[in-house]
Short mmCIF file of C-alpha atoms in Angstrom, two decimals:
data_model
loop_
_atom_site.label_atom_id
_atom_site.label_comp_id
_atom_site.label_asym_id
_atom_site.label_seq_id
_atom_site.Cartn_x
_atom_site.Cartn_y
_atom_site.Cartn_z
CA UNK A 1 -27.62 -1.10 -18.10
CA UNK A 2 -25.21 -1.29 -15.16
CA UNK A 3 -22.73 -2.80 -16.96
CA UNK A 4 -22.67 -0.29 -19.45
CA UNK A 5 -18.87 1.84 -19.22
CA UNK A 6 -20.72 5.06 -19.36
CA UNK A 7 -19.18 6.79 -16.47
CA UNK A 8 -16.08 8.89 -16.45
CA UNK A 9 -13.05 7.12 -14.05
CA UNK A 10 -12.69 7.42 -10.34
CA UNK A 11 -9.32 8.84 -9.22
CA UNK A 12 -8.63 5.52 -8.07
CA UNK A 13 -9.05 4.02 -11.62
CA UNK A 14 -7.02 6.56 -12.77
CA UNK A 15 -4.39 6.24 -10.40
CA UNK A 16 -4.75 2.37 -11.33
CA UNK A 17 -4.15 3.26 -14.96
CA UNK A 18 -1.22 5.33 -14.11
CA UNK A 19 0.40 2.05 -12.45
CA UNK A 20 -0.39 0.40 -15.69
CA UNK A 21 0.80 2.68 -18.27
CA UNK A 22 -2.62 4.17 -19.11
CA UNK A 23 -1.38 7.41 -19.41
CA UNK A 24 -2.45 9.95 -22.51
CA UNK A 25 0.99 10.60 -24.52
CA UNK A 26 2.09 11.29 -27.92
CA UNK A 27 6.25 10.88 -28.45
CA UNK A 28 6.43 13.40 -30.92
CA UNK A 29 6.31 16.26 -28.48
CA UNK A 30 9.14 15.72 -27.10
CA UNK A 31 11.25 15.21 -30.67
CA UNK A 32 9.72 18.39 -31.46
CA UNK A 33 10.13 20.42 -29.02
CA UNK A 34 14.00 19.56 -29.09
CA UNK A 35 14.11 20.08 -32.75
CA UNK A 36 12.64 23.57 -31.80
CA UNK A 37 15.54 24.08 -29.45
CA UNK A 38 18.44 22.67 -31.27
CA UNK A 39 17.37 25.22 -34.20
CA UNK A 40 18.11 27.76 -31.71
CA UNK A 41 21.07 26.32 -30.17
CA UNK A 42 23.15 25.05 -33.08
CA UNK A 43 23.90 28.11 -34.86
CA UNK A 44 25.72 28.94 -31.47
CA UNK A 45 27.19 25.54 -30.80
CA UNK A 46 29.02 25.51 -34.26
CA UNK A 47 29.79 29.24 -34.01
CA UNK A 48 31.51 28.05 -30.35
CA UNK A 49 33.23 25.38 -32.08
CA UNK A 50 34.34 26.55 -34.38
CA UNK A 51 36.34 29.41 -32.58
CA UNK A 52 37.79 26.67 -30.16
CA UNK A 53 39.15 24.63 -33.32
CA UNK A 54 40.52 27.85 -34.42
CA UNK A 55 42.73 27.64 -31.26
CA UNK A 56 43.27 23.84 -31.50
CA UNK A 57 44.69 24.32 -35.17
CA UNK A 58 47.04 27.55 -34.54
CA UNK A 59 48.73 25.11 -31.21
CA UNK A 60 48.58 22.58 -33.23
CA UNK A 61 50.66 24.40 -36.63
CA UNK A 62 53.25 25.65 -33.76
CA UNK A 63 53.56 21.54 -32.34
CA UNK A 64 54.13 20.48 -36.23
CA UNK A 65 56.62 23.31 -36.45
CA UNK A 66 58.43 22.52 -33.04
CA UNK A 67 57.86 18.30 -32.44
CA UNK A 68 57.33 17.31 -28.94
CA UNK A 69 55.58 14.22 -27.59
CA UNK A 70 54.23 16.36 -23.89
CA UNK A 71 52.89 18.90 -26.63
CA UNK A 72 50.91 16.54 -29.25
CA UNK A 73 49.49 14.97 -26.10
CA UNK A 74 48.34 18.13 -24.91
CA UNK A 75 46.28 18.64 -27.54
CA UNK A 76 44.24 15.96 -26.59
CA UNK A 77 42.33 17.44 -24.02
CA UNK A 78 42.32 20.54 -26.18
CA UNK A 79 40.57 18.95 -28.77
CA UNK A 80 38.46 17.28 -26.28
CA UNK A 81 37.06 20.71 -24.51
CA UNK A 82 36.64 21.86 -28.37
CA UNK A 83 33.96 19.54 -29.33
CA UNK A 84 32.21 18.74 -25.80
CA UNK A 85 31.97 22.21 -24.10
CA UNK A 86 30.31 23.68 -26.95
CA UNK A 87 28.18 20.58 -27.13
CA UNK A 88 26.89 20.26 -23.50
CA UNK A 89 24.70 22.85 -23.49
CA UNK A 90 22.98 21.53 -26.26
CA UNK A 91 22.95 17.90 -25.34
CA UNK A 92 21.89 19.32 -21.61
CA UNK A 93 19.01 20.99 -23.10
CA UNK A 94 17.65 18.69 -25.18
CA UNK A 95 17.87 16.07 -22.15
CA UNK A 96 15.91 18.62 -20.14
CA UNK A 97 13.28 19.38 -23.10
CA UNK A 98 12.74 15.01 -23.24
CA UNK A 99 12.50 15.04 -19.37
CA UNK A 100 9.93 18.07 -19.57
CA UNK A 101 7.92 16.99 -22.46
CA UNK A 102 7.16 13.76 -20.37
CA UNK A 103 6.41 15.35 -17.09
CA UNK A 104 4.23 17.71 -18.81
CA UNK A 105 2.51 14.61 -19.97
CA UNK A 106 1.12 12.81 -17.06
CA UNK A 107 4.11 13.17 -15.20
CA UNK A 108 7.09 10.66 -14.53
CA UNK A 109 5.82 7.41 -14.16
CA UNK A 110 7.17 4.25 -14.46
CA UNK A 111 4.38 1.53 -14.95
CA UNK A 112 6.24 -1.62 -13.92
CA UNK A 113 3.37 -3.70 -14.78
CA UNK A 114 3.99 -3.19 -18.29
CA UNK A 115 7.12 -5.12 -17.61
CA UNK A 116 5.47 -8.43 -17.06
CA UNK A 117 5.16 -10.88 -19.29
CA UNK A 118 1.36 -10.75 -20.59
CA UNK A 119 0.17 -13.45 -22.55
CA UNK A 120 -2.91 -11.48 -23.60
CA UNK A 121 -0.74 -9.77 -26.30
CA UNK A 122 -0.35 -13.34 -28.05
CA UNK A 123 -3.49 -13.72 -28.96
CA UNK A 124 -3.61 -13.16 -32.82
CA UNK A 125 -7.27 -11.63 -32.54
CA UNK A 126 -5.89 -8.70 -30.02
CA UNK A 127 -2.76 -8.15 -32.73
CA UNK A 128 -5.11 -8.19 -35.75
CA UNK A 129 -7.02 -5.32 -34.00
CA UNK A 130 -3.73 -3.43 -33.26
CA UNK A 131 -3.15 -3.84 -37.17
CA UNK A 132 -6.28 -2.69 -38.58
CA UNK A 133 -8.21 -1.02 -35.50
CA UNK A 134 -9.04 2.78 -34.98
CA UNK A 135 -5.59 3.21 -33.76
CA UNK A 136 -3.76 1.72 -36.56
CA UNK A 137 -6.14 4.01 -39.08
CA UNK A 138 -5.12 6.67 -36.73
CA UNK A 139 -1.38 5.97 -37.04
CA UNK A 140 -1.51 5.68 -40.82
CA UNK A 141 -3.16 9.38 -41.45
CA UNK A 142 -1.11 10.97 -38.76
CA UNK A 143 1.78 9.32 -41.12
CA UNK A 144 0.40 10.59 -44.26
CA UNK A 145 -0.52 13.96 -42.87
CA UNK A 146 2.96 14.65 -41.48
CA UNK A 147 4.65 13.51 -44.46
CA UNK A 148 2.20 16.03 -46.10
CA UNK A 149 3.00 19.19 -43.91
CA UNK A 150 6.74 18.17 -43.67
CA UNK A 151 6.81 18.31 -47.60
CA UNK A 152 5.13 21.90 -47.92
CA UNK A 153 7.18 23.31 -45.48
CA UNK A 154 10.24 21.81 -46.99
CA UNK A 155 8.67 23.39 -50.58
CA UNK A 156 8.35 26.78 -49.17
CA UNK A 157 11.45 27.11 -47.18
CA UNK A 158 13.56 25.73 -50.18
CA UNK A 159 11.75 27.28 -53.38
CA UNK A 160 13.39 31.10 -52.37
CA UNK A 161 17.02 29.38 -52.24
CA UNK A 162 17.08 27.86 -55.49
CA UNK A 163 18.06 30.73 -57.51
CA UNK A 164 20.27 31.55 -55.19
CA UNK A 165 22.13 28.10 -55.79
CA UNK A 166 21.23 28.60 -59.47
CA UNK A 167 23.34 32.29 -59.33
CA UNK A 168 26.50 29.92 -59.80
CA UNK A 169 29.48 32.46 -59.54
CA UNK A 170 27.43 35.72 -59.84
CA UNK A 171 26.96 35.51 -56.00
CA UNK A 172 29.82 35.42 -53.76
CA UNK A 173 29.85 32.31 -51.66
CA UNK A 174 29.66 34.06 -48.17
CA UNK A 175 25.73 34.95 -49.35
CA UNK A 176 25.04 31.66 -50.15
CA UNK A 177 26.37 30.49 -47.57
CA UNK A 178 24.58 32.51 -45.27
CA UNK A 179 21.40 31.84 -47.28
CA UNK A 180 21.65 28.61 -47.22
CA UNK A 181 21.98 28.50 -43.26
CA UNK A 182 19.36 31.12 -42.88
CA UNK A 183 17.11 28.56 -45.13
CA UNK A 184 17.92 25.38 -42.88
CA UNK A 185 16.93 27.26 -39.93
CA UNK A 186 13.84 28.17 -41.29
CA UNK A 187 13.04 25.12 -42.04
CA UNK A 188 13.59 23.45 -38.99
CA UNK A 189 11.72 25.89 -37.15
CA UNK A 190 9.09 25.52 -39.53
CA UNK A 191 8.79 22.20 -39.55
CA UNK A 192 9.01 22.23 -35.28
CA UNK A 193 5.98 24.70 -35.53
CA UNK A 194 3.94 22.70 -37.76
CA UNK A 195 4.89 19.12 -35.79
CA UNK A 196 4.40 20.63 -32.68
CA UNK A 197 0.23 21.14 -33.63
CA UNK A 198 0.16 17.56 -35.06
CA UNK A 199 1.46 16.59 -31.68
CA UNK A 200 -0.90 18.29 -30.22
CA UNK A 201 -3.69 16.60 -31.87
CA UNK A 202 -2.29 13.53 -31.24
CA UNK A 203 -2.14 14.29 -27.69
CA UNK A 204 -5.92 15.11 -27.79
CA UNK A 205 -6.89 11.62 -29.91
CA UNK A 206 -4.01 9.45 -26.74
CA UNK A 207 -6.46 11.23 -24.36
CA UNK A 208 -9.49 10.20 -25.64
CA UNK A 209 -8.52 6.52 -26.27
CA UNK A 210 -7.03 6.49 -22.68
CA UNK A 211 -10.41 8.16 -21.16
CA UNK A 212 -12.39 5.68 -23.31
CA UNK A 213 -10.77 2.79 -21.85
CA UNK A 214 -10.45 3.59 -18.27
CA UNK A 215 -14.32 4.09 -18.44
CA UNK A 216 -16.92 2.56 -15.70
CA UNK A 217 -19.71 1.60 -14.74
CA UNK A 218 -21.90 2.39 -12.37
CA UNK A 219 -21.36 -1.34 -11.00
CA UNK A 220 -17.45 -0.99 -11.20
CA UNK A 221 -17.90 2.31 -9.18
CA UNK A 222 -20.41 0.84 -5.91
CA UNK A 223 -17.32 -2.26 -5.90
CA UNK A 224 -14.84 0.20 -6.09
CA UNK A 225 -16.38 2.39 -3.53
CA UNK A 226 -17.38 -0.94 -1.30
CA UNK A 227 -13.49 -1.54 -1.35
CA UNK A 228 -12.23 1.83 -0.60
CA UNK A 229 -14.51 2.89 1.81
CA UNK A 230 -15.46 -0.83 3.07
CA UNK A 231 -18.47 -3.10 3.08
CA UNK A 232 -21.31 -0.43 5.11
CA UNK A 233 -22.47 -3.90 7.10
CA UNK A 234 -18.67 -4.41 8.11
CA UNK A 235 -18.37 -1.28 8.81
CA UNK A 236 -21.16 -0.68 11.05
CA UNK A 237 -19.59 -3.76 12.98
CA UNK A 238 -16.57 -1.97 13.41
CA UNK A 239 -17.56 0.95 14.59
CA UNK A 240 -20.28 -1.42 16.99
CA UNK A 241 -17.47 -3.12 18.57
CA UNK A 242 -15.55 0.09 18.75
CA UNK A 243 -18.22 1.30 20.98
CA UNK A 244 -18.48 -1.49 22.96
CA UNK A 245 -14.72 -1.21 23.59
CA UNK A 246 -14.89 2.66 24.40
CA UNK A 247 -18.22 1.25 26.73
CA UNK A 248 -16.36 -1.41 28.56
CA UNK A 249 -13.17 1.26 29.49
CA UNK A 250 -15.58 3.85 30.45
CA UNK A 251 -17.58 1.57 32.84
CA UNK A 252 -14.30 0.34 34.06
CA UNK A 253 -13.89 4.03 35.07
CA UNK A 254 -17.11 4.18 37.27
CA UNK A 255 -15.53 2.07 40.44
CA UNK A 256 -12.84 5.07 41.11
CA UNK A 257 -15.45 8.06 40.42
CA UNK A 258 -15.63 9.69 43.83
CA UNK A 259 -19.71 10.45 43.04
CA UNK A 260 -22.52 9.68 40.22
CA UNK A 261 -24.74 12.50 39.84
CA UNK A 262 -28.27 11.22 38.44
CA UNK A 263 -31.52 12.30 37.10
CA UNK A 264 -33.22 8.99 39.25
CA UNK A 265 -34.40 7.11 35.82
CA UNK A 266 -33.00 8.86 32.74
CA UNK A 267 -29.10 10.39 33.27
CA UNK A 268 -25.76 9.65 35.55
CA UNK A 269 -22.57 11.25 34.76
CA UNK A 270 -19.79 9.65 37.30
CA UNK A 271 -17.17 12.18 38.26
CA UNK A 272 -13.65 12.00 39.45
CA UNK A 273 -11.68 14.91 41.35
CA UNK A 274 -8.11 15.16 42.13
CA UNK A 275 -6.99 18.16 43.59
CA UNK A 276 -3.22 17.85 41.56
CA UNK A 277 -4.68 17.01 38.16
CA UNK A 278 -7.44 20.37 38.07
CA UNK A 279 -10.80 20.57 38.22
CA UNK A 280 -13.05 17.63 38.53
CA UNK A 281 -13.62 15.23 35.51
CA UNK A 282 -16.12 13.02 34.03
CA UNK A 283 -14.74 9.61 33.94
CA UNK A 284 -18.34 7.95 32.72
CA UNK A 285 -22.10 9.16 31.66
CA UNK A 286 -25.05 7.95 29.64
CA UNK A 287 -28.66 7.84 29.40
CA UNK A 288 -30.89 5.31 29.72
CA UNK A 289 -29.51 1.33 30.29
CA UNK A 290 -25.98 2.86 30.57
CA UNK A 291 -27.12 5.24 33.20
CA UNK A 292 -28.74 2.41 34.96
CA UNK A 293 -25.69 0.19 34.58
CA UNK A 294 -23.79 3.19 35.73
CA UNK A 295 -25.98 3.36 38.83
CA UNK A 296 -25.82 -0.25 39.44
CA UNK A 297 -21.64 -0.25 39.28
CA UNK A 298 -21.34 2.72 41.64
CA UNK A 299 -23.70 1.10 44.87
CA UNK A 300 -21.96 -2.26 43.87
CA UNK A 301 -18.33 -0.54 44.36
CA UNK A 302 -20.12 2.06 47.25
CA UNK A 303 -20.01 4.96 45.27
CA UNK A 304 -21.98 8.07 46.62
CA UNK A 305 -24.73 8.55 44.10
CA UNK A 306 -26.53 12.01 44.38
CA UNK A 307 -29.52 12.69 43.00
CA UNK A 308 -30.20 15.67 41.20
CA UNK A 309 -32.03 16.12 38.32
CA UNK A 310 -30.75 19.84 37.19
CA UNK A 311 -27.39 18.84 37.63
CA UNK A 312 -27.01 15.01 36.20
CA UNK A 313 -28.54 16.75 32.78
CA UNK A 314 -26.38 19.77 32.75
CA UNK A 315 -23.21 17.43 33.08
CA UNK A 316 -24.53 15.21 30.63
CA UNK A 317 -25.12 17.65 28.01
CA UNK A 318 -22.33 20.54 28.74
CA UNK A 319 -19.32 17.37 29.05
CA UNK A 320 -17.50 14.92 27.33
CA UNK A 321 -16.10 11.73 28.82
CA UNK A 322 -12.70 12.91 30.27
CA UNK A 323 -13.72 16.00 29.98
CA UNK A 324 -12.88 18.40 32.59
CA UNK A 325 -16.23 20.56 33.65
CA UNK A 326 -16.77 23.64 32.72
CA UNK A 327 -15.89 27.15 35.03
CA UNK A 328 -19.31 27.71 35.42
CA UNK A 329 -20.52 24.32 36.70
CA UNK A 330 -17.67 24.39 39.53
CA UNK A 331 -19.61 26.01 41.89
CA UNK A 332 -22.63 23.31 41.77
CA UNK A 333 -19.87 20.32 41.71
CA UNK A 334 -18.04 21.81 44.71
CA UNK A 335 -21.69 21.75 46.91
CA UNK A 336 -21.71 18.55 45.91
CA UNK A 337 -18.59 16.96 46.54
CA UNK A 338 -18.48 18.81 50.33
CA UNK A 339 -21.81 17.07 50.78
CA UNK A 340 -19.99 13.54 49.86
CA UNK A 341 -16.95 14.87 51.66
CA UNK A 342 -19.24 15.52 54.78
CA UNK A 343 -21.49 11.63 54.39
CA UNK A 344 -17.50 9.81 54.28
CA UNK A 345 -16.31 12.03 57.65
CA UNK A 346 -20.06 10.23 58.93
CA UNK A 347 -19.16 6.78 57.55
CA UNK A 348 -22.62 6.87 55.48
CA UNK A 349 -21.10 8.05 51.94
CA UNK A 350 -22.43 4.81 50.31
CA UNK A 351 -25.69 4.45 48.66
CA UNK A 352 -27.88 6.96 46.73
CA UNK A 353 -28.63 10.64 48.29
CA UNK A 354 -30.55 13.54 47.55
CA UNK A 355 -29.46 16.78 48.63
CA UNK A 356 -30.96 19.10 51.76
CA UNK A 357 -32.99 21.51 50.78
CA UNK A 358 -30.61 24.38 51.95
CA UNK A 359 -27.52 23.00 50.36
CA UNK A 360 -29.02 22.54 46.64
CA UNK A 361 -26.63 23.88 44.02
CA UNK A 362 -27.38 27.14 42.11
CA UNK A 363 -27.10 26.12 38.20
CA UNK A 364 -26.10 28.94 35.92
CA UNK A 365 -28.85 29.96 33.74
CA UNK A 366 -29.77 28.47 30.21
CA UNK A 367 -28.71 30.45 27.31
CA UNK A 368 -31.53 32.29 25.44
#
């Protein structure tokens, strides 16, 4: 069936899509990908901090021990560079990591159709499906599933720090404090690792329900294609009227040709020659009813028109329109432009001519 979507999207329905938000994305890449690279980052962001409060504390014993109001509010901005220098390259990286995670994803795109009010969504029908359709199902094991992995890999990382928290006073407190940091680290990377392939799944399951519904079929694609490309009846008028345009300026060319070359029933090429603009050029040709309209407009306007059936099908098939000849057709043009030049200098240039015998122009020989 035609109307079956069985086809995969044009990139016109997917650029479409794009415009409306139809774009395969999961927002848990993004959280854990910065999760990834915060457990990275913090250890040195509170190891920088740390040092800097160091400093704010030993300026701020010596202001306690020696009062002054310029001093205590000069430890304002001390405190200030304290907490946000160490913290900026955290809070820049995780702003780059939320930036990247999208772009990775389809790119930047904001879909301001989404933004209009569509009363669509209202219908209770479309909400019940959101509640208990595919996606909702999907949703609720992705839920279960990460509350699953999130608790194993909080039972693993934690289960080797227990006796250490158990030890009491038979450890010294720098080991379980280091432990205990070491732990937390592992567990966020752990955790990052093991939400970062859920993510990746539910990347996979966006794509497929966004591929799904940007499906076709084969009668969305011909009405797609009929408005890209255009309507092949229109079209064909177009490019009809086109020609009759492009016709009309040639013919209006023919009056100032300075000869018509024809083969007496089937080609005329008109050509033009002015000494400051190069060789000559062909202004008009065509085969045919055009040749005999070309005919007609050049002994209505007293054109010389030389007959010669070598040369009117060489010109037709070696030139263009405006088109200046080729080098090794100026030699057979020339003879026949000093004939013209010789039938004006009589006062008999008008009307059709063949030419003498002894003055026919040598052609250059067909390829082989």
């Amino acid at each position: 069936m035609s109307g079956e979507k069985t086809e995969k999207p044009t990139p016109q329905k997917k650029k479409q899509g794009r415009k409306e938000g139809q774009i395969a994305r999961t927002p848990d890449l993004g959280a854990w990908v910065g999760m990834l690279l915060a457990s990275f980052l913090l250890p040195m962001v509170i190891r920088s901090m740390m040092e800097r409060a160091r400093g704010v504390l030993e300026k701020a014993a010596y202001v306690i021990e020696n009062p002054d109001p310029h001093r205590m509010i000069g430890l304002l901005p001390d405190t200030l560079y304290a907490i946000v220098i160490p913290v900026a390259p955290l809070a820049v990286g995780m702003l780059i990591t939320g930036v990247g995670s999208t772009a990775a994803q389809g790119g930047l795109n904001f879909a301001t159709k989404l933004l209009m009010p569509k009363f669509s969504k209202l219908n209770p029908l479309s909400g019940l499906k959101r509640i208990v359709g595919p996606h909702a199902l999907w949703e609720a094991v992705k839920t279960v599933v990460k509350s699953a992995v999130l608790g194993g890999v909080l039972y693993w990382s934690v289960k080797d720090l227990i006796p250490v928290l158990m030890g009491g006073g038979q450890i010294p407190n720098e080991v379980i404090i280091r432990e205990v940091i070491d732990t937390v680290e592992r567990l966020i990377r752990s955790a990052a690792a093991a939400g970062l392939v859920m993510a990746a799944a539910d990347y996979a399951v966006a794509k497929r329900r966004i591929d799904k519904q940007l499906r076709m079929s084969k009668q969305d694609i011909k009405e797609e294609h009929k408005r890209t490309e255009g309507d092949p009846h229109i079209k064909g008028q177009i490019r009809a009227r086109q020609m009759a345009m492009s016709r009309n300026r040639m013919m209006a060319d023919v009056p100032k040709s300075d000869v018509i070359v024809v083969n007496p029933t089937h080609f005329a090429v008109a050509l033009r020659y002015d000494p400051l603009k190069g060789a000559p050029r062909v202004v008009a040709k065509g085969s045919g009813t055009i040749a005999q309209k070309i005919r007609e407009l050049g002994t209505e306007n007293r054109v010389p028109v030389i007959q010669d059936v070598g040369l009117a099908q060489t010109l037709y098939k070696a030139c263009d329109i405006g088109q200046e000849i080729p080098p090794d057709l100026y030699a057979a043009v020339a003879t026949v432009l000093a004939f013209v030049m010789s039938l004006k200098a009589k006062g008999s240039a008008a009307g059709v001519h063949r030419l003498p015998a002894n003055r026919r122009p040598q052609l250059p020989a067909a390829p082989t």
